Short mmCIF file of C-alpha atoms and ligand atoms in Angstrom, two decimals:
data_model
loop_
_atom_site.label_atom_id
_atom_site.label_comp_id
_atom_site.label_asym_id
_atom_site.label_seq_id
_atom_site.Cartn_x
_atom_site.Cartn_y
_atom_site.Cartn_z
CA MET Z 18 72.68 253.07 29.69
CA HIS Z 19 72.68 249.48 30.76
CA LEU Z 20 72.11 250.37 34.42
CA LYS Z 21 69.27 252.70 33.50
CA PHE Z 22 67.63 249.89 31.63
CA VAL Z 23 67.94 247.56 34.60
CA LEU Z 24 66.52 250.20 36.93
CA LEU Z 25 63.64 250.84 34.61
CA LEU Z 26 62.84 247.15 34.61
CA ALA Z 27 63.04 247.08 38.40
CA CYS Z 28 60.56 249.97 38.61
CA LEU Z 29 58.20 248.35 36.19
CA SER Z 30 58.18 245.08 38.05
CA GLN Z 31 57.66 246.92 41.32
CA ALA Z 32 54.72 248.83 39.90
CA LYS Z 33 53.26 245.50 38.87
CA THR Z 34 53.71 243.93 42.30
CA SER Z 35 52.16 246.87 44.10
CA GLU Z 36 48.96 246.32 42.13
CA GLN Z 37 48.76 242.69 43.17
CA VAL Z 38 46.00 241.60 45.47
CA ARG Z 39 47.55 240.60 48.79
CA TYR Z 40 46.53 237.95 51.30
CA ASP Z 41 48.64 238.93 54.30
CA ASN Z 42 47.63 236.88 57.33
CA TYR Z 43 44.70 235.28 55.60
CA LYS Z 44 44.32 231.78 57.00
CA LEU Z 45 43.10 228.56 55.46
CA TYR Z 46 40.91 226.59 57.87
CA THR Z 47 39.72 223.07 57.48
CA VAL Z 48 36.38 222.46 59.12
CA GLN Z 49 34.84 219.07 59.69
CA ILE Z 50 31.24 218.88 58.46
CA ASN Z 51 29.21 216.46 60.58
CA ASP Z 52 25.70 217.19 59.38
CA VAL Z 53 23.69 219.45 57.10
CA LYS Z 54 23.31 221.94 59.98
CA ASP Z 55 27.09 222.50 59.89
CA GLN Z 56 26.95 223.10 56.18
CA GLN Z 57 24.08 225.55 56.65
CA LEU Z 58 25.95 227.41 59.38
CA LEU Z 59 28.85 228.01 57.01
CA SER Z 60 26.70 229.16 54.12
CA ASP Z 61 24.68 231.45 56.42
CA ASN Z 62 27.89 233.17 57.45
CA GLU Z 63 29.58 233.20 54.06
CA LYS Z 64 28.93 236.85 53.24
CA VAL Z 65 29.23 238.44 56.65
CA LEU Z 66 32.50 236.67 57.55
CA LYS Z 67 33.85 236.82 53.98
CA LEU Z 68 34.39 233.08 53.80
CA ASN Z 69 36.22 231.99 50.68
CA SER Z 70 35.74 228.29 50.02
CA TRP Z 71 38.76 226.61 48.44
CA SER Z 72 37.24 223.18 48.57
CA ALA Z 73 33.84 222.11 49.85
CA ALA Z 74 33.21 218.99 51.94
CA ARG Z 75 32.48 216.10 49.62
CA ARG Z 76 30.06 214.50 51.99
CA ILE Z 77 28.97 214.50 55.60
CA GLY Z 78 31.95 213.59 57.76
CA ASP Z 79 34.36 215.18 55.30
CA SER Z 80 35.92 218.60 55.75
CA SER Z 81 35.82 221.93 53.92
CA ASP Z 82 38.82 224.19 53.27
CA ILE Z 83 37.88 227.82 53.88
CA MET Z 84 40.02 230.95 53.67
CA LEU Z 85 39.37 233.95 55.93
CA PRO Z 86 40.76 237.48 56.13
CA PRO Z 87 42.41 238.47 59.44
CA GLN Z 88 39.52 240.68 60.59
CA SER Z 89 36.96 237.87 60.66
CA GLN Z 90 39.10 235.02 61.99
CA GLU Z 91 38.24 235.63 65.64
CA ALA Z 92 34.51 235.74 64.97
CA PHE Z 93 34.79 232.62 62.81
CA GLU Z 94 36.61 230.64 65.49
CA ALA Z 95 34.09 231.76 68.10
CA LEU Z 96 31.28 230.63 65.83
CA LEU Z 97 32.85 227.22 65.26
CA ASN Z 98 33.57 226.77 68.96
CA SER Z 99 30.07 227.74 70.01
CA HIS Z 100 28.62 225.14 67.63
CA ASN Z 101 31.20 222.49 68.57
CA LEU Z 102 32.62 222.27 65.08
CA ASN Z 103 35.99 220.57 64.85
CA TYR Z 104 38.51 222.63 62.85
CA SER Z 105 42.18 223.24 62.35
CA ILE Z 106 44.35 225.77 60.51
CA LYS Z 107 46.14 224.45 57.45
CA ILE Z 108 47.80 227.66 56.23
CA ASP Z 109 48.46 230.46 58.67
CA ASN Z 110 49.54 233.08 56.18
CA VAL Z 111 48.33 232.66 52.62
CA GLN Z 112 50.53 235.51 51.35
CA ARG Z 113 53.68 233.72 52.50
CA LEU Z 114 52.87 230.74 50.25
CA ILE Z 115 52.00 233.05 47.38
CA ASP Z 116 55.41 234.71 47.75
CA GLU Z 117 57.13 231.33 47.89
CA GLN Z 118 55.57 230.40 44.55
CA ARG Z 119 57.18 233.42 42.88
CA PRO Z 120 60.75 232.68 41.84
CA LYS Z 121 63.41 235.12 43.07
CA GLN Z 122 65.09 234.62 39.75
CA ARG Z 123 63.24 233.56 36.62
CA LEU Z 124 64.84 230.76 34.63
CA SER Z 125 64.81 231.30 30.92
CA SER Z 126 64.26 227.59 30.28
CA MET Z 127 61.74 225.04 31.51
CA GLU Z 128 63.17 223.07 34.42
CA TRP Z 129 59.96 222.30 36.34
CA THR Z 130 61.51 223.78 39.47
CA GLN Z 131 59.44 226.93 39.24
CA TYR Z 132 56.01 227.98 37.98
CA HIS Z 133 56.08 229.63 34.58
CA THR Z 134 54.07 232.45 33.07
CA LEU Z 135 52.04 232.10 29.88
CA ASP Z 136 54.76 233.87 27.88
CA GLU Z 137 57.38 231.45 29.17
CA ILE Z 138 55.21 228.44 28.39
CA TYR Z 139 54.54 229.76 24.88
CA ALA Z 140 58.24 230.44 24.29
CA TRP Z 141 58.89 226.82 25.25
CA LEU Z 142 56.17 225.63 22.86
CA ASP Z 143 57.91 227.60 20.07
CA LEU Z 144 61.11 225.79 20.95
CA ILE Z 145 59.71 222.25 20.92
CA GLU Z 146 57.66 222.92 17.81
CA ALA Z 147 60.88 223.90 16.05
CA ARG Z 148 62.88 221.03 17.53
CA TYR Z 149 60.42 218.17 16.94
CA PRO Z 150 58.55 219.14 13.76
CA HIS Z 151 58.14 215.52 12.70
CA VAL Z 152 56.00 214.65 15.74
CA VAL Z 153 54.60 217.97 16.94
CA THR Z 154 51.81 219.76 15.12
CA PRO Z 155 50.96 223.09 16.71
CA PHE Z 156 47.41 224.36 16.69
CA THR Z 157 45.49 227.36 17.99
CA ILE Z 158 41.82 227.03 18.79
CA GLY Z 159 41.36 230.80 18.56
CA ASP Z 160 41.78 233.85 20.76
CA SER Z 161 40.58 234.37 24.31
CA TYR Z 162 38.18 237.11 25.37
CA GLU Z 163 41.13 239.43 25.97
CA GLY Z 164 42.76 238.45 22.69
CA ARG Z 165 45.44 235.98 23.73
CA PRO Z 166 45.96 232.99 21.44
CA ILE Z 167 44.92 229.68 22.99
CA ARG Z 168 47.60 227.26 21.83
CA GLY Z 169 47.82 223.52 21.84
CA ILE Z 170 49.95 220.80 20.30
CA LYS Z 171 49.25 217.46 18.75
CA ILE Z 172 51.90 214.83 19.30
CA SER Z 173 51.73 211.98 16.84
CA TYR Z 174 54.47 209.53 15.92
CA LYS Z 175 52.47 207.64 13.30
CA PRO Z 176 49.15 207.64 11.45
CA GLY Z 177 46.22 205.55 12.59
CA ASN Z 178 46.50 206.07 16.35
CA SER Z 179 43.52 206.70 18.60
CA ALA Z 180 43.66 209.97 20.47
CA VAL Z 181 43.61 211.40 23.97
CA PHE Z 182 42.52 215.02 24.41
CA ILE Z 183 43.76 216.99 27.43
CA GLU Z 184 42.76 220.51 28.43
CA SER Z 185 44.61 221.99 31.37
CA ASN Z 186 44.41 225.17 33.48
CA ILE Z 187 40.77 225.85 32.59
CA HIS Z 188 40.80 227.33 36.10
CA GLY Z 189 43.36 230.13 36.21
CA ASN Z 190 44.64 229.50 39.73
CA GLU Z 191 45.46 225.80 39.26
CA TRP Z 192 49.09 226.32 38.27
CA ILE Z 193 50.23 222.77 38.97
CA THR Z 194 48.14 221.61 36.00
CA SER Z 195 50.08 223.42 33.28
CA ALA Z 196 53.35 222.70 35.09
CA THR Z 197 52.52 218.98 35.09
CA ILE Z 198 51.27 218.75 31.54
CA THR Z 199 54.26 220.58 30.06
CA TYR Z 200 56.50 218.05 31.82
CA PHE Z 201 54.36 215.26 30.37
CA ILE Z 202 54.74 216.76 26.88
CA ASP Z 203 58.49 216.76 27.41
CA GLU Z 204 58.32 213.08 28.41
CA LEU Z 205 56.35 212.22 25.28
CA LEU Z 206 59.00 213.91 23.14
CA VAL Z 207 61.99 212.45 24.99
CA PRO Z 208 60.64 209.32 26.70
CA ARG Z 209 62.74 208.31 29.69
CA ASN Z 210 61.51 204.71 29.78
CA PRO Z 211 59.94 202.11 27.46
CA ALA Z 212 56.46 202.41 28.97
CA VAL Z 213 56.33 206.13 28.26
CA ARG Z 214 57.80 205.56 24.80
CA ASP Z 215 55.00 203.12 24.14
CA ILE Z 216 52.19 205.54 25.04
CA ALA Z 217 53.96 208.30 23.11
CA HIS Z 218 54.30 206.25 19.93
CA ASN Z 219 51.00 204.43 19.90
CA VAL Z 220 48.58 207.15 20.98
CA ASP Z 221 47.98 210.62 19.53
CA TRP Z 222 47.97 213.35 22.17
CA TYR Z 223 46.12 216.64 21.77
CA ILE Z 224 47.15 218.91 24.63
CA ILE Z 225 46.18 222.48 25.49
CA PRO Z 226 48.50 223.40 28.39
CA VAL Z 227 46.63 226.59 29.34
CA LEU Z 228 43.03 226.86 28.18
CA ASN Z 229 42.03 229.80 30.38
CA VAL Z 230 44.86 232.03 29.19
CA ASP Z 231 43.24 235.23 30.50
CA GLY Z 232 42.49 233.87 33.96
CA PHE Z 233 45.96 232.30 34.19
CA SER Z 234 47.67 235.57 33.23
CA TYR Z 235 45.49 237.48 35.69
CA SER Z 236 46.39 234.95 38.37
CA HIS Z 237 50.09 235.61 37.70
CA GLU Z 238 49.86 239.36 37.40
CA VAL Z 239 47.13 240.55 39.73
CA GLU Z 240 45.17 238.05 41.79
CA ARG Z 241 46.86 234.73 42.54
CA LEU Z 242 43.62 232.96 43.39
CA TRP Z 243 41.73 233.95 40.20
CA ARG Z 244 39.75 230.96 38.87
CA LYS Z 245 37.33 232.19 36.21
CA SER Z 246 37.64 233.68 32.75
CA ARG Z 247 37.86 237.47 32.35
CA PHE Z 248 34.64 237.87 30.34
CA ASN Z 249 32.35 240.38 31.99
CA SER Z 250 28.71 239.44 31.46
CA ASP Z 251 27.42 240.88 34.73
CA PRO Z 252 24.56 243.30 33.94
CA THR Z 253 25.79 245.52 36.79
CA GLY Z 254 29.34 245.25 35.45
CA GLU Z 255 30.56 244.58 38.97
CA CYS Z 256 31.68 240.96 38.84
CA VAL Z 257 33.99 239.56 36.21
CA GLY Z 258 34.41 236.06 34.86
CA THR Z 259 32.70 232.80 34.00
CA ASP Z 260 33.60 229.46 35.53
CA LEU Z 261 34.64 227.88 32.24
CA ASN Z 262 34.12 224.39 33.60
CA ARG Z 263 30.40 225.20 34.02
CA ASN Z 264 30.03 226.78 30.57
CA PHE Z 265 29.87 223.68 28.32
CA ASN Z 266 26.68 222.93 26.45
CA TYR Z 267 25.50 219.83 28.20
CA ARG Z 268 22.91 219.94 31.01
CA TRP Z 269 24.04 223.53 31.46
CA MET Z 270 23.01 225.09 34.81
CA GLU Z 271 21.12 222.02 36.01
CA ALA Z 272 23.06 221.53 39.23
CA GLY Z 273 26.20 222.67 40.97
CA ALA Z 274 26.54 225.89 39.01
CA SER Z 275 25.53 229.45 39.81
CA ALA Z 276 23.55 232.07 37.89
CA ASP Z 277 25.17 234.81 39.99
CA PRO Z 278 28.08 236.48 38.15
CA CYS Z 279 29.75 237.21 41.48
CA GLU Z 280 30.02 233.52 42.39
CA GLN Z 281 33.07 231.33 41.73
CA THR Z 282 30.90 228.78 39.90
CA TYR Z 283 29.04 231.25 37.68
CA ALA Z 284 28.07 229.29 34.57
CA GLY Z 285 27.94 232.29 32.21
CA PRO Z 286 24.84 233.92 30.66
CA TYR Z 287 24.24 230.96 28.32
CA PRO Z 288 26.10 227.77 27.31
CA GLU Z 289 29.35 228.36 25.41
CA SER Z 290 29.04 232.11 26.08
CA ASP Z 291 32.79 232.32 26.55
CA PRO Z 292 35.06 232.18 23.50
CA GLU Z 293 37.44 229.75 25.22
CA ILE Z 294 34.72 227.08 25.43
CA ARG Z 295 33.00 227.88 22.14
CA GLN Z 296 36.29 227.55 20.29
CA LEU Z 297 37.38 224.47 22.17
CA THR Z 298 34.22 222.57 21.22
CA SER Z 299 34.35 223.93 17.71
CA TYR Z 300 37.95 222.72 17.37
CA ILE Z 301 37.00 219.26 18.59
CA ASN Z 302 33.96 219.19 16.29
CA ASN Z 303 35.68 220.41 13.17
CA SER Z 304 39.40 219.72 13.35
CA ILE Z 305 39.63 216.25 14.84
CA PRO Z 306 38.13 213.36 12.88
CA GLU Z 307 34.92 212.20 14.57
CA GLY Z 308 35.44 209.16 16.74
CA THR Z 309 39.24 209.35 17.10
CA ILE Z 310 39.22 210.78 20.63
CA LYS Z 311 38.70 207.92 23.05
CA ILE Z 312 39.79 209.64 26.26
CA TYR Z 313 39.14 213.22 27.38
CA ILE Z 314 40.92 214.66 30.39
CA SER Z 315 40.23 217.97 32.06
CA LEU Z 316 43.19 218.70 34.31
CA HIS Z 317 42.55 220.41 37.65
CA SER Z 318 43.78 220.74 41.20
CA TYR Z 319 43.41 220.00 44.02
CA SER Z 320 42.00 216.91 45.87
CA GLN Z 321 43.63 213.82 44.28
CA LEU Z 322 40.53 212.60 42.49
CA LEU Z 323 39.48 211.16 39.15
CA LEU Z 324 35.93 212.20 38.45
CA SER Z 325 33.76 210.70 35.75
CA PRO Z 326 30.24 211.57 34.55
CA TRP Z 327 27.68 212.23 35.72
CA GLY Z 328 28.04 215.57 37.36
CA HIS Z 329 24.40 216.60 37.29
CA THR Z 330 22.98 213.58 39.09
CA ALA Z 331 24.06 211.07 41.71
CA LEU Z 332 21.07 208.83 40.93
CA GLU Z 333 22.13 207.62 37.52
CA PHE Z 334 25.38 206.33 36.10
CA PRO Z 335 26.53 206.45 32.49
CA GLU Z 336 26.46 203.27 30.43
CA HIS Z 337 30.27 203.09 30.36
CA TYR Z 338 30.71 203.68 34.09
CA PRO Z 339 32.36 200.29 34.73
CA GLN Z 340 34.90 200.96 31.95
CA MET Z 341 35.55 204.44 33.34
CA MET Z 342 36.20 203.05 36.79
CA GLY Z 343 38.51 200.37 35.43
CA VAL Z 344 40.59 203.01 33.68
CA ALA Z 345 40.55 205.25 36.76
CA LYS Z 346 41.88 202.33 38.79
CA GLY Z 347 44.69 201.88 36.26
CA PHE Z 348 45.69 205.50 36.82
CA ALA Z 349 45.39 205.43 40.62
CA ASP Z 350 47.31 202.16 41.00
CA ALA Z 351 50.16 203.45 38.87
CA VAL Z 352 50.36 206.77 40.73
CA VAL Z 353 50.44 205.29 44.21
CA ARG Z 354 53.38 203.06 43.30
CA ARG Z 355 55.67 206.04 42.76
CA TYR Z 356 55.44 208.07 45.97
CA GLY Z 357 52.39 206.66 47.72
CA THR Z 358 50.05 209.43 46.56
CA GLU Z 359 46.50 208.14 46.90
CA TYR Z 360 43.71 208.96 44.49
CA ASN Z 361 40.00 208.32 44.91
CA TYR Z 362 37.67 207.95 41.94
CA GLY Z 363 33.99 207.84 41.07
CA SER Z 364 31.37 209.98 39.39
CA SER Z 365 31.64 213.63 40.36
CA ALA Z 366 28.11 213.82 41.73
CA THR Z 367 28.76 210.86 44.04
CA THR Z 368 32.43 211.55 44.82
CA LEU Z 369 32.83 215.33 44.97
CA TYR Z 370 29.67 217.36 44.47
CA GLU Z 371 27.13 218.05 41.77
CA VAL Z 372 28.38 220.01 38.80
CA SER Z 373 26.87 220.56 35.38
CA GLY Z 374 28.17 222.11 32.18
CA SER Z 375 31.64 220.64 32.74
CA GLY Z 376 34.01 219.51 30.00
CA LYS Z 377 34.01 215.82 30.86
CA ASP Z 378 30.21 215.59 30.89
CA TRP Z 379 30.09 217.35 27.51
CA ALA Z 380 32.76 214.98 26.18
CA TYR Z 381 30.67 211.97 27.13
CA GLY Z 382 27.13 213.31 26.77
CA VAL Z 383 27.62 215.13 23.46
CA LYS Z 384 30.72 213.64 21.86
CA ASN Z 385 30.36 210.02 23.02
CA ILE Z 386 33.96 209.90 24.20
CA THR Z 387 34.03 206.68 26.19
CA ILE Z 388 36.49 207.68 28.91
CA PRO Z 389 36.09 211.27 30.16
CA PHE Z 390 37.64 212.49 33.41
CA THR Z 391 38.19 215.51 35.52
CA LEU Z 392 41.58 214.84 37.08
CA GLU Z 393 42.26 216.71 40.33
CA LEU Z 394 46.00 216.66 41.04
CA ARG Z 395 47.76 217.05 44.40
CA ASP Z 396 47.39 217.86 47.15
CA ARG Z 397 44.55 217.39 49.64
CA GLY Z 398 44.62 220.94 50.92
CA GLU Z 399 47.87 221.15 52.91
CA TYR Z 400 48.86 223.82 50.39
CA GLY Z 401 45.89 223.62 48.04
CA PHE Z 402 46.33 225.92 45.03
CA LEU Z 403 49.60 227.19 46.50
CA LEU Z 404 51.57 223.97 46.16
CA PRO Z 405 55.26 224.94 46.55
CA PRO Z 406 57.42 224.70 43.41
CA GLU Z 407 59.47 221.78 44.79
CA TYR Z 408 56.35 219.63 44.37
CA ILE Z 409 56.15 220.20 40.62
CA LEU Z 410 58.57 217.43 39.68
CA PRO Z 411 57.14 214.75 41.98
CA VAL Z 412 53.58 215.54 40.85
CA ALA Z 413 54.63 215.60 37.21
CA ARG Z 414 56.51 212.30 37.50
CA GLU Z 415 53.75 210.44 39.30
CA THR Z 416 51.12 211.81 36.91
CA THR Z 417 53.18 210.63 33.94
CA GLU Z 418 53.19 207.15 35.44
CA GLY Z 419 49.48 207.54 36.08
CA PHE Z 420 48.92 208.21 32.39
CA VAL Z 421 50.88 205.06 31.54
CA GLY Z 422 48.62 203.06 33.87
CA LEU Z 423 45.55 204.76 32.44
CA ILE Z 424 46.45 203.93 28.84
CA GLN Z 425 47.31 200.34 29.73
CA ALA Z 426 43.97 199.93 31.52
CA ALA Z 427 42.11 201.46 28.56
CA ARG Z 428 43.81 199.02 26.22
CA GLY Z 429 42.94 196.14 28.50
CA ILE Z 430 39.26 196.81 27.88
CA ASN Z 431 39.71 197.68 24.19
CA VAL Z 432 38.95 201.38 24.51
CA LEU Z 433 42.16 202.11 22.63
C1 NAG N 517 39.04 216.74 64.46
O1 NAG N 517 39.59 216.31 65.67
C2 NAG N 517 40.43 215.18 65.60
C3 NAG N 517 40.86 214.78 67.00
O2 NAG N 517 41.15 215.89 67.79
C4 NAG N 517 41.61 215.50 64.69
O3 NAG N 517 42.47 214.38 64.57
C5 NAG N 517 41.10 215.91 63.32
O4 NAG N 517 42.18 216.24 62.48
C6 NAG N 517 40.16 217.07 63.46
N1 NAG N 517 39.58 217.42 62.18
C7 NAG N 517 39.74 218.61 61.63
C8 NAG N 517 39.02 218.85 60.37
O5 NAG N 517 40.42 219.47 62.14
C1 NAG N 518 29.87 220.81 18.47
O1 NAG N 518 29.01 219.73 18.18
C2 NAG N 518 27.95 219.55 19.09
C3 NAG N 518 27.09 218.37 18.64
O2 NAG N 518 27.84 217.35 18.10
C4 NAG N 518 27.08 220.78 19.18
O3 NAG N 518 26.13 220.61 20.20
C5 NAG N 518 27.93 222.00 19.50
O4 NAG N 518 27.17 223.17 19.47
C6 NAG N 518 29.07 222.11 18.51
N1 NAG N 518 29.91 223.25 18.89
C7 NAG N 518 30.11 224.28 18.08
C8 NAG N 518 30.88 225.44 18.65
O5 NAG N 518 29.71 224.32 16.95
C1 NAG N 519 26.34 209.81 20.36
O1 NAG N 519 25.53 208.69 20.63
C2 NAG N 519 24.16 208.99 20.55
C3 NAG N 519 23.38 207.76 21.01
O2 NAG N 519 23.95 206.60 20.51
C4 NAG N 519 23.80 209.40 19.11
O3 NAG N 519 22.45 209.73 19.03
C5 NAG N 519 24.65 210.62 18.74
O4 NAG N 519 24.45 210.97 17.39
C6 NAG N 519 26.12 210.34 18.95
N1 NAG N 519 26.84 211.59 18.75
C7 NAG N 519 28.02 211.63 18.14
C8 NAG N 519 28.67 212.97 18.07
O5 NAG N 519 28.58 210.64 17.67
ZN1 ZN N 520 39.52 223.28 38.71
#
């Protein structure tokens, strides 16, 4: 009886794996972009060579990370060589790293030594909600497109605090974000040093560990590199998913977003078309007293960047740009002290690329939240989205110290 049960489980999990999208011998290239012609060459060949961009060059002189299937690697290298483009291979078998991110044995508890599924993260939330009822207030902003609850927690030690709002894993494939933020939650509940105790006690934290619950589950179960939601608004029905960080109702679709449902940066058919975003903004509008959120953080990976508004233009800067940069510096200086991890910061249009309809621009442009950031965690593309599990703890620890530096800097200029 017992054996039968075990075998049945083994079969089920095998059936699941066999349906997974595989990336055997796919390679991740990094290509140096020296002028706009180089950029054009890559976009001209995107479809025919099946280029999959993990991270685009931020500016001329920078490099782009591009994944290719085995059958087009030779043609791609020939193309780069014939145009004298400098490149190297960062990952020579993407599937190997995907396999290394899947634990051989699943731990039943959170140890931050492996990546957890949504069910495991939610089971852990149940646990801490029961264990720390005096500081933790659970909330649910609503259900996802596929009907999963989108859960968050508020951590508050006393009334009257200003608040920080953090949404994480809005992109399904950015697993390090929910791993990091759950560790940070644990730190806030059991602070390991006085500086963390201070930011736990004197700030209210609203945290949604996994906002894109459908995309995250799909990334675990079927397609490791899945970024978007699972809402299908393609008139042809062919391409699934909205880039949720292009779906906010501020300067929607003005720049750095796509109207093509098959693209990774598809902004959706209209602003707030996806329930995840509609309910997130509705929760912030209706369930958090106006004016209490002073800092909004959208947690992403990878690139080691803090990005502020504006996303839609590089020609203008928001009124509070100097304050934003001061707070970003507080974060970056604190992070680098731990393990030497370097962060850059600036507005997204001037630092990364143009983007509109993102959470941080909505937070500033619509909600007047003084300090809004997109925070891109480690690394800089050595592993990209496939950061091995042994990096979880270092990233989580340095990010916790970064948050301490960020809060201290915000206090220094009276934002908090
Ligand atoms: C370009 O070439 C230089 C020198 O050979 C090398 O150090 C650098 O890493 C290369 N850049 C890329 C993107 O491969
Ligand atoms: C939240 O409030 C903003 C304006 O303050 C509004 O533009 C937006 O539509 C609201 N969101 C929802 C879902 O009601
Ligand atoms: C944000 O500030 C603008 C300009 O000061 C004001 O018109 C708007 O009502 C404010 N919105 C909120 C949600 O406080
Ligand atoms: Zn992202």
